[in-house]
Amino acid sequence: MAVVAGLRAFRAKWPSWLRRNPWAPLSAGFCSPGSAGPAGSESEPRLTSTRQQDGIRNIVLSHPRRRNALSLAMLKSLRSDILHEAESEDLKVIIISAEGPVFSSGHDLKELTDAQGRDYHAEVFQTCSEVMMLIRNHPVPILAMVNGLATAAGCQLVASCDIAVASDKASFATPGVNVGLFCSTPAVALGRAVPRKVALEMLFTGEPISAQEALHHGLISKVVPEEQLEAETMRIAKKIASLSRSVVALGKTTFYKQLPQDLRTAYFLASQAMVDNLALQDGQEGIEAFIQKRKPIWSH
């Protein structure tokens, strides 16, 4: 599976001290709420719930009592849910949302004390980084549906998604500096989503920004009233799900591939992708349908 292979390659680049402990199998099953964690251990309960219908997979952070903190168990559940049948043609879109008034408060600080030790801390941040990379490298678009507060790694999760729809009640912050833990890993995604000076103000002060400010700076895609949040997110997801999976997957891959390149290289890569797109069955079907003034019939 391409997504799994990419994750393995990403992990192999980490220094040896970050790779001492074995990781949960990447072929972990698609579990229902309350089942064992990705490794099948009863000590690692799953903290996400999932459902999939009409090509749209909803992954819900389901531990509101702990403010949907991205504990190691939560991250492993999220990783498993993202990886599950990632290459299946039945999957068109993923939506990540959360139960309760807080989208996610970020890492669980109780896991980051000296009692756990350096190896455990390394595993937490490596797993988190893998989840964020999975979102970027996944073949289908991944949407965040945000209601309430998203802080630190929770803000990182929103910034990592391809599209983010937020309610007018949402807010975003990277407040780690206030507790002596600078949000260095959230800064990777944040600094790629908003202008540098905006990111640094958030990182240096820890102060939150509103949904409207987040929209203005490009952290999220749109803001809607709270009562319209689910409907608007589903509208976008259904539109994407109605399109050719192979075309969207190629487009997503190319977009992120060309983004950090110089202009000449970016156009070269994008031109190659356009030629590859035309060679796809769905590329030709879409053009023929347009010429014949009919709806396209996608290959899947």
Short mmCIF file of C-alpha atoms in Angstrom, two decimals:
data_model
loop_
_atom_site.label_atom_id
_atom_site.label_comp_id
_atom_site.label_asym_id
_atom_site.label_seq_id
_atom_site.Cartn_x
_atom_site.Cartn_y
_atom_site.Cartn_z
CA MET A 1 0.00 0.00 0.00
CA ALA A 2 1.50 3.33 -1.11
CA VAL A 3 0.48 5.22 2.02
CA VAL A 4 2.02 2.58 4.31
CA ALA A 5 5.21 2.47 2.23
CA GLY A 6 5.51 6.22 2.48
CA LEU A 7 5.06 6.09 6.25
CA ARG A 8 7.75 3.42 6.58
CA ALA A 9 10.15 5.51 4.51
CA PHE A 10 9.39 8.59 6.61
CA ARG A 11 10.03 6.66 9.84
CA ALA A 12 13.35 5.27 8.56
CA LYS A 13 14.77 8.80 8.33
CA TRP A 14 14.46 9.39 12.08
CA PRO A 15 17.62 9.24 14.25
CA SER A 16 18.26 5.91 15.96
CA TRP A 17 17.34 7.20 19.41
CA LEU A 18 13.84 7.91 18.09
CA ARG A 19 13.49 4.37 16.73
CA ARG A 20 14.39 2.23 19.76
CA ASN A 21 10.89 1.10 20.60
CA PRO A 22 8.88 -1.10 18.22
CA TRP A 23 5.78 0.43 16.66
CA ALA A 24 2.26 -0.85 16.36
CA PRO A 25 1.65 -2.79 13.13
CA LEU A 26 0.67 -0.58 10.22
CA SER A 27 -1.91 -3.14 9.12
CA ALA A 28 -3.97 -2.55 12.23
CA GLY A 29 -7.67 -3.25 11.84
CA PHE A 30 -10.47 -0.77 11.55
CA CYS A 31 -11.90 -0.83 15.05
CA SER A 32 -15.17 0.31 16.48
CA PRO A 33 -15.39 2.55 19.57
CA GLY A 34 -14.17 0.95 22.76
CA SER A 35 -12.21 -1.86 21.12
CA ALA A 36 -8.54 -2.57 21.66
CA GLY A 37 -5.89 -0.21 20.32
CA PRO A 38 -4.00 -0.60 17.04
CA ALA A 39 -1.70 -3.23 18.50
CA GLY A 40 -4.65 -5.11 19.92
CA SER A 41 -3.68 -4.34 23.51
CA GLU A 42 -6.41 -3.84 26.09
CA SER A 43 -4.11 -1.31 27.77
CA GLU A 44 -4.43 0.96 24.73
CA PRO A 45 -8.16 1.69 24.36
CA ARG A 46 -9.30 3.33 21.15
CA LEU A 47 -10.30 6.91 21.65
CA THR A 48 -11.74 7.56 18.21
CA SER A 49 -14.96 6.39 16.61
CA THR A 50 -15.56 5.93 12.91
CA ARG A 51 -18.30 5.48 10.36
CA GLN A 52 -18.21 5.41 6.58
CA GLN A 53 -21.00 5.93 4.09
CA ASP A 54 -21.10 6.87 0.40
CA GLY A 55 -17.33 7.19 0.21
CA ILE A 56 -17.07 9.55 3.20
CA ARG A 57 -15.27 8.34 6.32
CA ASN A 58 -15.98 10.26 9.53
CA ILE A 59 -13.29 9.95 12.20
CA VAL A 60 -14.37 11.43 15.52
CA LEU A 61 -12.06 12.24 18.45
CA SER A 62 -14.18 10.67 21.17
CA HIS A 63 -12.68 11.51 24.54
CA PRO A 64 -14.32 14.81 25.51
CA ARG A 65 -13.72 14.17 29.21
CA ARG A 66 -10.00 14.66 28.53
CA ARG A 67 -10.67 17.51 26.07
CA ASN A 68 -9.81 15.12 23.22
CA ALA A 69 -6.14 15.30 24.15
CA LEU A 70 -3.82 13.71 21.59
CA SER A 71 -2.45 11.11 23.96
CA LEU A 72 -0.35 8.29 22.52
CA ALA A 73 -3.43 6.03 22.53
CA MET A 74 -5.50 8.70 20.75
CA LEU A 75 -2.77 9.22 18.14
CA LYS A 76 -2.52 5.48 17.48
CA SER A 77 -6.30 5.22 17.10
CA LEU A 78 -6.27 8.15 14.70
CA ARG A 79 -3.38 6.67 12.74
CA SER A 80 -5.18 3.34 12.42
CA ASP A 81 -8.39 4.99 11.24
CA ILE A 82 -6.56 7.07 8.60
CA LEU A 83 -4.58 4.07 7.35
CA HIS A 84 -7.51 1.68 7.14
CA GLU A 85 -8.06 0.69 3.51
CA ALA A 86 -6.48 3.96 2.37
CA GLU A 87 -6.13 2.65 -1.18
CA SER A 88 -9.73 1.41 -1.42
CA GLU A 89 -11.74 2.95 -4.26
CA ASP A 90 -14.70 3.01 -1.88
CA LEU A 91 -13.00 5.77 0.11
CA LYS A 92 -13.26 9.28 -1.36
CA VAL A 93 -12.99 11.72 1.58
CA ILE A 94 -12.10 11.69 5.28
CA ILE A 95 -13.57 14.11 7.84
CA ILE A 96 -11.93 14.53 11.25
CA SER A 97 -14.17 16.02 13.95
CA ALA A 98 -14.56 15.80 17.72
CA GLU A 99 -17.09 15.24 20.47
CA GLY A 100 -17.68 17.89 23.09
CA PRO A 101 -16.87 21.60 23.37
CA VAL A 102 -13.11 21.22 22.65
CA PHE A 103 -11.84 19.98 19.31
CA SER A 104 -8.50 18.99 20.84
CA SER A 105 -6.35 20.40 23.61
CA GLY A 106 -3.16 18.95 22.12
CA HIS A 107 -0.79 16.51 23.76
CA ASP A 108 -1.67 15.02 27.15
CA LEU A 109 0.80 16.77 29.48
CA LYS A 110 0.49 13.93 31.99
CA GLU A 111 2.34 11.76 29.46
CA LEU A 112 5.19 14.26 29.17
CA THR A 113 6.58 14.20 32.71
CA ASP A 114 9.92 12.68 33.73
CA ALA A 115 8.05 9.61 34.97
CA GLN A 116 7.59 8.38 31.36
CA GLY A 117 11.13 9.07 30.20
CA ARG A 118 12.82 10.13 26.98
CA ASP A 119 11.96 7.05 24.89
CA TYR A 120 8.25 7.38 25.65
CA HIS A 121 8.34 11.10 24.87
CA ALA A 122 10.07 10.34 21.56
CA GLU A 123 7.35 7.85 20.69
CA VAL A 124 4.62 10.40 21.38
CA PHE A 125 6.13 13.02 19.07
CA GLN A 126 7.13 10.53 16.39
CA THR A 127 3.61 9.11 16.31
CA CYS A 128 2.15 12.60 16.12
CA SER A 129 4.48 13.50 13.26
CA GLU A 130 3.51 10.31 11.44
CA VAL A 131 -0.19 11.15 11.74
CA MET A 132 0.39 14.64 10.32
CA MET A 133 2.47 13.22 7.45
CA LEU A 134 -0.21 10.60 6.77
CA ILE A 135 -2.76 13.36 6.31
CA ARG A 136 -0.52 15.13 3.80
CA ASN A 137 0.39 11.93 1.91
CA HIS A 138 -3.04 10.29 1.96
CA PRO A 139 -4.56 9.81 -1.51
CA VAL A 140 -7.94 11.33 -0.58
CA PRO A 141 -8.68 14.83 0.73
CA ILE A 142 -8.90 15.07 4.52
CA LEU A 143 -11.16 17.71 6.06
CA ALA A 144 -11.19 19.06 9.61
CA MET A 145 -14.59 20.01 11.05
CA VAL A 146 -13.76 22.26 13.99
CA ASN A 147 -16.06 23.39 16.75
CA GLY A 148 -14.56 24.84 19.91
CA LEU A 149 -10.93 25.19 20.91
CA ALA A 150 -8.01 23.64 19.00
CA THR A 151 -4.72 24.15 20.79
CA ALA A 152 -1.11 23.03 20.37
CA ALA A 153 -1.10 19.65 18.59
CA GLY A 154 -4.86 20.10 18.11
CA CYS A 155 -4.12 23.27 16.14
CA GLN A 156 -1.40 21.31 14.34
CA LEU A 157 -3.99 18.72 13.32
CA VAL A 158 -6.24 21.40 11.83
CA ALA A 159 -3.32 23.03 10.00
CA SER A 160 -2.29 19.65 8.56
CA CYS A 161 -5.68 18.90 6.98
CA ASP A 162 -6.31 19.76 3.34
CA ILE A 163 -9.49 21.71 4.12
CA ALA A 164 -10.73 23.02 7.46
CA VAL A 165 -14.27 24.24 8.14
CA ALA A 166 -14.83 25.90 11.51
CA SER A 167 -17.78 27.20 13.43
CA ASP A 168 -17.86 30.78 14.61
CA LYS A 169 -17.32 29.38 18.12
CA ALA A 170 -13.91 27.90 17.21
CA SER A 171 -10.57 29.34 18.31
CA PHE A 172 -6.96 28.32 17.80
CA ALA A 173 -3.78 28.62 19.87
CA THR A 174 -0.28 27.26 20.40
CA PRO A 175 0.06 27.99 24.13
CA GLY A 176 2.89 25.59 25.00
CA VAL A 177 5.26 28.44 25.81
CA ASN A 178 3.07 29.24 28.83
CA VAL A 179 3.88 25.89 30.43
CA GLY A 180 7.53 25.79 29.38
CA LEU A 181 7.04 23.52 26.36
CA PHE A 182 7.39 25.52 23.14
CA CYS A 183 5.07 24.25 20.40
CA SER A 184 7.90 23.29 18.04
CA THR A 185 6.11 20.42 16.29
CA PRO A 186 2.80 22.30 15.92
CA ALA A 187 4.92 25.10 14.43
CA VAL A 188 5.83 22.87 11.47
CA ALA A 189 2.22 22.71 10.25
CA LEU A 190 1.25 26.17 11.50
CA GLY A 191 4.22 27.85 9.81
CA ARG A 192 3.22 26.28 6.51
CA ALA A 193 -0.40 27.37 6.81
CA VAL A 194 -0.16 31.01 7.92
CA PRO A 195 2.30 33.87 7.37
CA ARG A 196 5.50 33.60 9.41
CA LYS A 197 4.86 36.63 11.59
CA VAL A 198 1.36 35.41 12.46
CA ALA A 199 2.72 31.97 13.37
CA LEU A 200 5.47 33.44 15.51
CA GLU A 201 3.09 35.73 17.38
CA MET A 202 0.92 32.71 18.19
CA LEU A 203 3.97 30.67 19.21
CA PHE A 204 5.71 33.39 21.26
CA THR A 205 2.63 34.62 23.13
CA GLY A 206 0.44 31.53 23.30
CA GLU A 207 -2.58 33.77 22.81
CA PRO A 208 -5.58 32.35 20.88
CA ILE A 209 -6.98 33.68 17.64
CA SER A 210 -10.64 33.61 16.68
CA ALA A 211 -12.14 31.64 13.83
CA GLN A 212 -12.44 34.83 11.78
CA GLU A 213 -8.76 35.64 12.38
CA ALA A 214 -7.83 32.07 11.48
CA LEU A 215 -9.79 32.42 8.24
CA HIS A 216 -8.14 35.74 7.45
CA HIS A 217 -4.66 34.25 7.89
CA GLY A 218 -5.37 31.04 5.97
CA LEU A 219 -5.36 28.54 8.82
CA ILE A 220 -8.90 27.44 7.95
CA SER A 221 -10.97 27.40 4.75
CA LYS A 222 -14.24 28.94 5.94
CA VAL A 223 -16.26 29.93 9.00
CA VAL A 224 -19.95 29.16 9.38
CA PRO A 225 -22.49 29.49 12.21
CA GLU A 226 -22.25 26.58 14.63
CA GLU A 227 -25.62 25.16 13.57
CA GLN A 228 -24.44 25.00 9.93
CA LEU A 229 -21.03 23.42 10.57
CA GLU A 230 -21.89 19.80 9.86
CA ALA A 231 -24.07 20.59 6.84
CA GLU A 232 -21.42 22.75 5.21
CA THR A 233 -18.63 20.25 5.87
CA MET A 234 -20.75 17.44 4.44
CA ARG A 235 -21.62 19.57 1.41
CA ILE A 236 -17.92 19.91 0.58
CA ALA A 237 -17.23 16.24 1.31
CA LYS A 238 -20.12 15.06 -0.88
CA LYS A 239 -18.98 17.25 -3.75
CA ILE A 240 -15.47 15.75 -3.58
CA ALA A 241 -16.90 12.24 -3.21
CA SER A 242 -18.88 12.71 -6.42
CA LEU A 243 -15.69 13.24 -8.43
CA SER A 244 -13.08 10.85 -9.80
CA ARG A 245 -10.97 9.43 -6.99
CA SER A 246 -7.97 8.84 -9.26
CA VAL A 247 -8.06 12.39 -10.62
CA VAL A 248 -8.39 13.95 -7.15
CA ALA A 249 -5.59 11.73 -5.78
CA LEU A 250 -3.24 12.75 -8.59
CA GLY A 251 -4.17 16.37 -8.08
CA LYS A 252 -3.54 16.29 -4.33
CA THR A 253 -0.17 14.57 -4.75
CA THR A 254 0.93 17.06 -7.41
CA PHE A 255 -0.20 20.09 -5.45
CA TYR A 256 1.95 19.23 -2.43
CA LYS A 257 4.85 18.04 -4.59
CA GLN A 258 5.15 21.29 -6.54
CA LEU A 259 4.46 23.63 -3.63
CA PRO A 260 8.03 23.92 -2.22
CA GLN A 261 9.69 24.01 -5.66
CA ASP A 262 10.93 26.98 -7.65
CA LEU A 263 8.58 28.22 -10.36
CA ARG A 264 10.27 26.43 -13.27
CA THR A 265 10.35 23.08 -11.43
CA ALA A 266 6.78 23.53 -10.22
CA TYR A 267 5.53 24.04 -13.78
CA PHE A 268 7.56 21.06 -15.00
CA LEU A 269 6.05 18.77 -12.35
CA ALA A 270 2.54 20.12 -12.91
CA SER A 271 2.85 19.75 -16.69
CA GLN A 272 3.92 16.12 -16.26
CA ALA A 273 0.91 15.59 -13.98
CA MET A 274 -1.45 17.06 -16.59
CA VAL A 275 -0.12 14.60 -19.18
CA ASP A 276 -0.49 11.74 -16.68
CA ASN A 277 -4.02 12.94 -15.92
CA LEU A 278 -4.94 12.78 -19.61
CA ALA A 279 -3.69 9.19 -19.69
CA LEU A 280 -6.10 8.19 -16.93
CA GLN A 281 -9.34 6.49 -17.95
CA ASP A 282 -11.28 9.09 -15.97
CA GLY A 283 -9.35 11.92 -17.60
CA GLN A 284 -10.60 10.88 -21.03
CA GLU A 285 -14.08 10.00 -19.74
CA GLY A 286 -14.51 13.46 -18.27
CA ILE A 287 -13.50 15.19 -21.49
CA GLU A 288 -15.74 12.95 -23.62
CA ALA A 289 -18.68 13.53 -21.27
CA PHE A 290 -18.17 17.30 -21.50
CA ILE A 291 -18.08 17.19 -25.30
CA GLN A 292 -21.15 14.93 -25.43
CA LYS A 293 -22.97 17.12 -22.86
CA ARG A 294 -23.60 14.25 -20.42
CA LYS A 295 -22.59 13.37 -16.88
CA PRO A 296 -19.28 11.48 -16.66
CA ILE A 297 -19.27 7.89 -15.49
CA TRP A 298 -16.18 7.50 -13.34
CA SER A 299 -14.28 4.22 -13.34
CA HIS A 300 -15.19 3.48 -9.72
#
